[in-house]
Coordinates of C-alpha atoms and ligand atoms in Angstrom, one line a residue:
M1464 CA 33.7 3.8 17.6
K1465 CA 31.7 0.8 17.9
Q1466 CA 32.0 -2.3 16.0
A1467 CA 29.0 -1.6 12.1
V1468 CA 26.2 -3.8 12.6
R1469 CA 25.3 -5.7 9.5
V1470 CA 22.2 -4.0 7.7
A1471 CA 19.5 -7.5 8.7
E1472 CA 21.2 -7.6 12.4
A1473 CA 20.0 -3.7 11.8
Q1474 CA 16.8 -4.0 10.6
E1475 CA 15.9 -6.8 12.7
M1476 CA 16.6 -4.5 16.2
V1477 CA 14.1 -2.3 14.7
L1478 CA 11.5 -4.4 14.7
G1479 CA 12.4 -5.2 17.8
C1480 CA 11.9 -1.8 19.7
V1481 CA 8.2 -0.4 17.2
Q1482 CA 4.8 -1.6 17.9
P1483 CA 1.6 -0.2 16.2
V1484 CA 0.3 3.2 17.6
G1485 CA -2.7 2.7 18.4
V1486 CA -5.6 2.3 16.4
E1487 CA -8.1 4.9 15.3
K1488 CA -12.9 4.8 13.9
V1489 CA -12.2 7.0 10.4
A1490 CA -14.8 6.7 7.1
L1491 CA -14.6 4.7 5.1
L1492 CA -12.8 7.5 3.1
E1493 CA -10.5 7.7 4.7
A1494 CA -9.9 4.0 5.9
L1495 CA -7.9 3.5 1.7
H1496 CA -4.0 1.8 2.6
R1497 CA -4.9 1.8 6.5
V1498 CA -4.8 -1.2 7.7
T1499 CA -8.4 -2.7 10.3
A1500 CA -7.8 -2.9 13.6
E1501 CA -10.6 -5.5 13.2
E1502 CA -12.8 -8.9 12.3
V1503 CA -15.2 -7.0 9.7
T1504 CA -18.6 -10.1 9.8
A1505 CA -21.1 -9.7 7.9
Q1506 CA -24.1 -8.5 9.1
R1507 CA -26.5 -9.0 6.1
H1508 CA -26.2 -11.8 3.1
I1509 CA -25.2 -9.8 0.2
P1510 CA -27.7 -10.0 -2.3
L1511 CA -30.5 -10.1 0.8
D1512 CA -32.7 -11.9 -2.1
D1513 CA -32.8 -14.1 -5.0
N1514 CA -32.4 -10.5 -7.7
S1515 CA -32.4 -10.7 -11.5
A1516 CA -29.2 -9.8 -13.1
M1517 CA -30.5 -8.8 -16.2
D1518 CA -33.2 -6.2 -17.7
G1519 CA -35.7 -9.2 -19.7
Y1520 CA -38.8 -11.5 -18.6
A1521 CA -38.9 -12.6 -15.0
V1522 CA -41.1 -16.2 -15.4
R1523 CA -42.0 -20.3 -15.2
H1524 CA -39.1 -22.3 -17.1
T1525 CA -41.8 -24.2 -17.8
D1526 CA -44.1 -21.4 -19.5
V1527 CA -40.8 -20.5 -22.4
A1528 CA -39.1 -24.1 -22.3
G1529 CA -38.8 -25.0 -26.0
A1530 CA -40.0 -20.8 -27.2
T1531 CA -38.6 -20.2 -30.6
R1532 CA -38.6 -17.2 -32.6
D1533 CA -40.9 -18.6 -35.4
R1534 CA -42.9 -20.6 -32.8
P1535 CA -42.5 -17.5 -29.5
A1536 CA -43.7 -18.0 -26.2
V1537 CA -46.3 -16.0 -25.0
L1538 CA -47.0 -14.3 -21.3
E1539 CA -49.2 -12.3 -20.0
V1540 CA -46.9 -8.8 -18.4
L1541 CA -48.9 -8.2 -14.4
E1542 CA -46.4 -5.2 -13.7
I1543 CA -43.1 -3.4 -14.1
L1544 CA -40.8 -4.1 -12.0
P1545 CA -37.2 -1.4 -11.6
A1546 CA -34.7 -1.9 -9.2
G1547 CA -35.2 -1.4 -5.6
K1548 CA -38.8 -2.3 -5.9
R1549 CA -41.2 -5.2 -4.2
P1550 CA -43.1 -7.4 -6.9
R1551 CA -46.6 -7.2 -5.7
Q1552 CA -47.3 -9.7 -8.3
R1553 CA -47.0 -14.0 -7.5
I1554 CA -46.1 -15.8 -11.4
A1555 CA -48.8 -17.6 -12.1
P1556 CA -48.7 -20.3 -15.7
G1557 CA -48.2 -18.0 -18.2
T1558 CA -48.0 -14.4 -16.7
A1559 CA -44.1 -13.4 -16.6
V1560 CA -43.1 -9.6 -14.5
K1561 CA -40.8 -7.4 -16.6
I1562 CA -37.8 -7.1 -14.8
M1563 CA -35.2 -4.2 -14.6
T1564 CA -31.4 -5.9 -13.3
G1565 CA -31.4 -5.9 -9.2
A1566 CA -35.2 -5.8 -8.5
P1567 CA -36.5 -8.8 -6.3
L1568 CA -37.8 -12.2 -8.3
P1569 CA -40.8 -12.5 -8.3
E1570 CA -42.5 -15.1 -5.8
G1571 CA -43.8 -17.7 -8.1
A1572 CA -40.7 -17.1 -11.2
D1573 CA -37.7 -19.3 -11.3
T1574 CA -35.9 -17.9 -13.9
V1575 CA -35.0 -14.8 -15.8
V1576 CA -34.9 -13.8 -20.1
Q1577 CA -33.2 -11.6 -21.0
V1578 CA -34.9 -8.7 -22.9
E1579 CA -33.1 -9.2 -26.0
H1580 CA -34.3 -12.7 -26.5
T1581 CA -38.5 -11.2 -27.4
D1582 CA -39.8 -8.1 -28.4
G1583 CA -40.0 -6.8 -25.4
S1584 CA -44.0 -5.8 -24.8
D1585 CA -44.7 -3.5 -21.5
T1586 CA -48.0 -5.7 -21.7
R1587 CA -48.0 -9.1 -23.4
V1588 CA -44.5 -10.4 -24.1
Q1589 CA -43.2 -12.7 -26.9
I1590 CA -40.8 -14.5 -26.2
Y1591 CA -38.0 -15.9 -28.9
R1592 CA -36.0 -18.2 -26.4
A1593 CA -35.1 -20.0 -24.0
P1594 CA -32.8 -19.7 -21.2
H1595 CA -31.7 -22.6 -18.9
L1596 CA -33.7 -22.6 -15.8
G1597 CA -31.9 -20.3 -14.0
S1598 CA -30.8 -18.2 -15.8
N1599 CA -29.9 -14.2 -15.1
L1600 CA -30.3 -14.6 -11.1
R1601 CA -27.7 -13.4 -8.5
R1602 CA -28.5 -15.9 -5.4
R1603 CA -29.1 -14.0 -1.7
G1604 CA -25.9 -14.7 0.1
E1605 CA -23.9 -16.0 -3.0
D1606 CA -21.5 -13.0 -2.8
I1607 CA -20.9 -12.9 0.9
R1608 CA -23.2 -14.9 3.6
Q1609 CA -24.5 -13.5 6.7
G1610 CA -22.1 -14.1 9.8
E1611 CA -19.4 -14.6 6.8
C1612 CA -15.9 -13.0 8.6
V1613 CA -15.6 -10.6 4.9
L1614 CA -12.4 -8.8 6.9
A1615 CA -9.8 -10.5 9.1
A1616 CA -7.7 -8.3 10.9
Q1617 CA -4.8 -7.0 10.1
T1618 CA -5.9 -6.5 5.5
F1619 CA -4.5 -4.0 4.1
L1620 CA -7.5 -2.0 2.4
R1621 CA -7.7 -1.7 -1.4
P1622 CA -10.3 -0.1 -3.0
A1623 CA -12.1 -3.6 -3.7
E1624 CA -11.8 -4.2 0.1
L1625 CA -13.5 -0.6 -0.1
G1626 CA -16.3 -2.4 -1.4
V1627 CA -16.8 -4.4 0.6
L1628 CA -16.9 -2.8 3.7
A1629 CA -19.5 -0.2 1.8
S1630 CA -21.5 -3.3 0.9
V1631 CA -21.8 -5.0 4.5
G1632 CA -23.1 -1.6 5.9
K1633 CA -19.9 -0.6 8.2
A1634 CA -19.9 3.5 7.3
Q1635 CA -16.8 3.3 9.6
V1636 CA -13.5 0.8 10.2
L1637 CA -11.2 0.2 12.7
V1638 CA -7.7 0.6 11.4
Y1639 CA -4.5 1.4 12.9
Q1640 CA -3.3 4.6 13.6
R1641 CA -1.0 6.4 10.7
P1642 CA 2.6 7.4 12.5
R1643 CA 3.7 10.7 13.3
V1644 CA 6.4 11.5 12.0
A1645 CA 8.3 14.0 12.5
I1646 CA 11.3 15.5 10.3
L1647 CA 14.6 17.2 11.5
A1648 CA 17.1 18.6 8.4
T1649 CA 20.1 19.8 10.5
G1650 CA 23.8 22.1 8.3
D1651 CA 24.5 24.7 8.9
E1652 CA 25.1 25.1 5.2
I1653 CA 21.4 23.2 4.5
I1654 CA 18.8 25.8 2.9
D1655 CA 15.0 25.2 2.0
P1656 CA 14.5 25.9 -1.6
G1657 CA 13.5 28.9 -2.6
E1658 CA 15.6 31.0 -0.4
P1659 CA 17.8 33.4 -2.1
D1660 CA 21.1 31.1 -2.9
T1661 CA 24.6 31.9 -1.5
Q1662 CA 27.6 30.4 -2.2
G1663 CA 28.0 28.1 -0.4
K1664 CA 24.6 26.5 0.6
I1665 CA 23.2 23.0 -0.3
I1666 CA 19.8 22.7 -0.7
N1667 CA 17.7 21.2 1.1
S1668 CA 15.8 18.3 -0.4
N1669 CA 16.5 15.8 2.4
S1670 CA 13.2 17.1 4.3
Y1671 CA 11.1 16.3 1.4
T1672 CA 12.7 13.0 0.4
L1673 CA 11.9 12.2 3.2
A1674 CA 8.0 13.4 4.0
G1675 CA 7.8 11.3 0.3
Q1676 CA 8.7 8.5 1.9
V1677 CA 7.1 8.8 4.7
A1678 CA 3.7 9.2 2.5
E1679 CA 3.9 6.3 1.2
A1680 CA 5.1 4.3 3.4
G1681 CA 1.9 5.4 5.3
G1682 CA 2.6 8.0 7.5
S1683 CA 1.9 11.3 8.5
A1684 CA 5.5 13.9 7.6
L1685 CA 5.8 16.7 9.8
L1686 CA 7.9 18.4 9.0
L1687 CA 10.7 20.5 11.7
G1688 CA 12.9 22.3 9.3
V1689 CA 16.5 22.9 8.7
A1690 CA 18.8 23.0 12.2
P1691 CA 22.4 24.7 12.2
D1692 CA 25.1 23.0 13.5
D1693 CA 24.4 24.1 17.3
R1694 CA 23.7 22.1 20.0
A1695 CA 21.1 23.9 21.9
I1696 CA 18.8 25.5 18.5
M1697 CA 19.3 21.1 17.3
S1698 CA 18.4 19.9 21.2
Q1699 CA 15.3 22.1 21.1
R1700 CA 13.8 21.7 17.8
I1701 CA 14.7 17.2 18.9
A1702 CA 12.3 17.8 21.6
S1703 CA 9.7 19.4 19.5
G1704 CA 10.3 15.7 17.6
L1705 CA 10.3 13.9 20.3
R1706 CA 6.2 14.7 20.9
A1707 CA 5.7 12.6 17.4
D1708 CA 5.6 9.1 17.6
V1709 CA 9.0 8.9 15.8
L1710 CA 11.7 11.5 14.6
I1711 CA 14.2 11.5 12.0
T1712 CA 16.7 12.9 11.5
S1713 CA 18.8 14.5 9.0
G1714 CA 22.6 14.9 8.3
G1715 CA 25.0 15.4 11.2
V1716 CA 25.6 12.2 12.5
S1717 CA 29.1 11.6 10.7
V1718 CA 32.6 12.4 12.4
G1719 CA 32.6 15.9 11.3
S1720 CA 34.0 18.2 13.8
F1721 CA 30.3 19.7 14.0
D1722 CA 27.7 17.0 14.0
Y1723 CA 26.0 16.5 16.5
V1724 CA 22.9 15.7 16.1
R1725 CA 24.0 12.4 18.2
E1726 CA 25.7 14.2 21.4
C1727 CA 22.0 15.9 21.8
L1728 CA 20.9 12.8 21.1
D1729 CA 22.6 11.6 24.4
A1730 CA 21.3 14.0 26.2
F1731 CA 17.7 13.7 25.8
G1732 CA 19.0 10.0 27.1
C1733 CA 18.9 8.7 24.0
Q1734 CA 18.7 4.6 24.1
V1735 CA 21.5 3.5 21.1
R1736 CA 20.3 0.1 19.7
F1737 CA 23.5 1.2 16.9
W1738 CA 24.9 3.9 15.1
T1739 CA 27.4 2.2 12.1
V1740 CA 25.7 -0.5 9.7
A1741 CA 27.8 -2.0 7.8
V1742 CA 26.4 -0.6 4.2
R1743 CA 27.0 1.5 1.7
P1744 CA 25.5 4.2 1.4
G1745 CA 24.6 5.3 4.7
S1746 CA 26.9 3.1 6.8
P1747 CA 26.6 6.7 9.8
A1748 CA 22.7 5.5 9.8
T1749 CA 21.6 5.9 13.4
F1750 CA 18.9 4.2 15.5
G1751 CA 17.6 4.5 18.9
M1752 CA 15.1 4.5 21.4
V1753 CA 14.1 7.9 23.7
G1754 CA 11.1 6.6 25.9
H1755 CA 9.3 5.4 23.6
V1756 CA 10.4 7.4 20.2
P1757 CA 12.3 5.5 18.1
V1758 CA 14.4 8.2 17.0
F1759 CA 16.5 7.6 13.8
S1760 CA 19.5 8.9 12.9
L1761 CA 20.3 9.0 8.8
P1762 CA 22.6 10.5 6.9
G1763 CA 22.9 14.3 4.9
N1764 CA 24.2 12.2 1.7
P1765 CA 21.1 12.6 -0.2
V1766 CA 21.4 9.1 -1.7
A1767 CA 22.3 7.2 1.9
S1768 CA 19.1 9.9 3.1
M1769 CA 16.9 7.5 0.7
V1770 CA 18.2 4.6 1.2
T1771 CA 18.7 4.0 4.5
F1772 CA 14.4 5.2 5.1
E1773 CA 14.7 2.4 2.6
L1774 CA 16.2 -0.1 4.7
F1775 CA 15.4 0.9 8.6
V1776 CA 12.9 3.3 8.5
R1777 CA 10.3 2.0 7.0
P1778 CA 9.7 -1.3 7.8
A1779 CA 9.0 0.6 11.1
L1780 CA 6.4 1.6 10.0
R1781 CA 4.3 -0.6 8.1
K1782 CA 4.9 -2.5 10.8
M1783 CA 3.2 0.2 13.8
M1784 CA 0.4 1.2 11.0
G1785 CA -0.5 -2.3 11.6
R1786 CA 1.5 -4.2 8.8
R1787 CA 2.5 -7.6 7.9
D1788 CA 3.9 -7.7 4.9
L1789 CA 7.0 -5.2 6.5
F1790 CA 9.6 -5.3 3.2
R1791 CA 9.7 -5.0 -0.2
P1792 CA 9.7 -8.1 -2.8
R1793 CA 12.4 -8.8 -4.3
L1794 CA 13.1 -11.1 -7.3
D1795 CA 15.8 -12.7 -9.8
A1796 CA 18.1 -10.4 -12.6
V1797 CA 20.8 -10.6 -15.0
L1798 CA 23.2 -7.6 -14.5
Q1799 CA 24.1 -6.9 -17.4
D1800 CA 27.4 -3.8 -16.4
E1801 CA 30.1 -4.3 -13.7
V1802 CA 30.5 -4.0 -10.5
E1803 CA 33.0 -3.4 -8.1
K1804 CA 32.1 -3.5 -4.8
R1805 CA 33.7 -4.0 -0.7
R1806 CA 33.9 -7.5 1.3
G1807 CA 31.6 -7.2 3.2
V1808 CA 28.9 -4.5 3.0
R1809 CA 25.9 -5.2 1.7
T1810 CA 25.8 -2.6 -1.7
L1811 CA 22.6 -1.2 -2.8
L1812 CA 23.2 -0.3 -6.0
R1813 CA 20.0 2.0 -7.8
G1814 CA 19.3 0.1 -11.5
V1815 CA 17.2 0.5 -13.9
L1816 CA 15.2 -3.2 -14.5
R1817 CA 13.5 -4.3 -17.7
Q1818 CA 11.3 -6.7 -18.7
D1819 CA 10.1 -7.0 -21.7
E1820 CA 10.9 -10.1 -22.5
G1821 CA 12.9 -13.1 -20.9
Q1822 CA 14.9 -12.8 -17.6
P1823 CA 14.4 -9.6 -15.9
T1824 CA 17.8 -7.5 -16.1
V1825 CA 19.3 -4.3 -14.2
T1826 CA 21.4 -2.4 -15.1
T1827 CA 23.3 0.5 -13.2
T1828 CA 21.8 4.7 -13.1
G1829 CA 25.2 6.3 -13.9
P1830 CA 27.7 7.0 -10.8
Q1831 CA 26.9 6.2 -8.1
G1832 CA 27.7 8.5 -5.5
S1833 CA 25.6 9.0 -2.9
G1834 CA 25.3 12.8 -3.5
I1835 CA 24.5 11.9 -6.2
L1836 CA 19.9 12.1 -6.1
R1837 CA 19.9 12.0 -9.8
S1838 CA 20.3 7.6 -10.3
M1839 CA 17.7 7.9 -7.3
S1840 CA 14.7 8.8 -9.5
L1841 CA 16.4 7.4 -12.7
A1842 CA 16.1 4.3 -10.3
N1843 CA 12.8 1.5 -10.8
C1844 CA 14.3 -0.6 -7.9
L1845 CA 17.5 -0.9 -5.5
I1846 CA 19.6 -3.2 -6.5
D1847 CA 21.2 -5.6 -3.1
L1848 CA 24.4 -6.9 -2.9
P1849 CA 25.1 -9.0 0.0
E1850 CA 28.2 -8.0 1.9
D1851 CA 30.3 -11.8 1.4
S1852 CA 30.3 -10.5 -3.5
E1853 CA 33.3 -8.5 -4.5
H1854 CA 33.8 -8.6 -7.9
L1855 CA 30.7 -8.8 -10.3
Q1856 CA 31.5 -9.4 -14.1
P1857 CA 28.0 -8.6 -16.5
G1858 CA 25.8 -11.7 -16.2
T1859 CA 25.6 -12.2 -12.7
R1860 CA 22.0 -13.0 -10.4
V1861 CA 22.1 -10.4 -8.7
Q1862 CA 18.3 -9.8 -5.6
V1863 CA 16.6 -6.2 -6.6
M1864 CA 13.7 -4.4 -4.8
P1865 CA 10.8 -2.9 -7.7
L1866 CA 10.6 0.6 -5.6
Ligands
AMP1955 P1 26.7 15.7 7.3 O1 26.0 14.6 7.2 O2 25.9 16.9 7.5 O3 27.7 15.7 7.0 O4 25.7 15.9 5.1 C1 26.3 15.6 4.1 C2 26.2 15.6 3.2 O5 24.6 15.9 3.3 C3 27.0 17.2 3.1 O6 26.8 17.2 2.0 C4 25.3 18.2 3.5 O7 25.7 18.8 2.6 C5 24.2 16.4 2.4 N1 23.6 16.6 3.2 C6 22.2 16.9 5.0 N2 21.8 17.4 4.8 C7 21.7 17.4 3.7 C8 19.5 17.7 3.0 N3 18.9 17.9 3.7 N4 19.4 17.8 1.7 C9 20.2 18.0 1.0 N5 21.6 17.2 0.6 C10 22.9 17.4 2.5
MG1956 MG1 25.9 18.2 8.4

């Protein structure tokens, strides 16, 4: 049996093996939560012209300076200018254009008086209050200047960035491809939800948690169903999984008599990088490369499956889709329970983080067995206890990863 590797080492090995899959041009609506593979430069100023920030009157400031309700300035209205139309008139002394928000500022005007400070007339307007010179204008290029880089390459696209892309006129953007991730469950005892529930069977939950985790990490999941503990059938399914960009197998990597996954992968020439990790839950997690395809063989226990995905697969998928932030942010919290763990083994407990007042606190979700999936669904964080800790008292400061 090989020596167990530490989590951090295992993570480094994985990240050293994976690369972005490729890039593709997608329409803006497809680009949400993807990562840009090009630098985006503005081809035009935004706004393109000086325009009005208010519904009101475009004026010369000198004509309205000193206007009051008792002694209003009176100006001839030359035209009514909706947004999207070019002004036809030039503002001469004693005149104004009734202007809508977003309409280009007519020549000669230097200020917009908002309609609330006027009588609203379409012909001869009374101005009751003068704003400062240059008020209520949006200046040409004040948001984005032509030639400016608006998004660097490797920017994660949130709704705000989609808006920036749209406003510089980009209908399509070059992004990293989503890795296609094949998921193969294994085990003679595993049946899919909805199948007749006979004695001794266990319902497949791992395919679904893993598919959800893949989607959350930005990949697209491909379910390959459940392979029985049979070398020939398992090999067939693994072969089809290896056509994806990443293969995840679930179960069959322990030391049981019917744990054939490693043996099958060997037959495909899998270059195994690690096959036991000093972690709990999830120590039998295995990682290797079959050609260019990273293969993660995760333990069958439902919590171990989720936790090892978090530790090893999620950062890899994020790297593959161009992300730079590969790991979850962490924060310190004060542990509320007493915890025993094994020295030398990194331990991830499922926790409830509370941040209401003062220092964040964290409690475990109760029983922490690696088959107790409820411990994951009750949790909003993982409590990450380092290898060298052993006995933790309530009040200990620990690191947590909000999920
Ligand atoms: P294994 O790693 O194959 O020895 O499986 C360890 C435990 O996890 C066994 O109790 C399995 O029944 C359970 N298990 C394996 N695969 C799954 C799955 N896809 N969904 C839920 N439980 C599973
Ligand atoms: Mg099994």
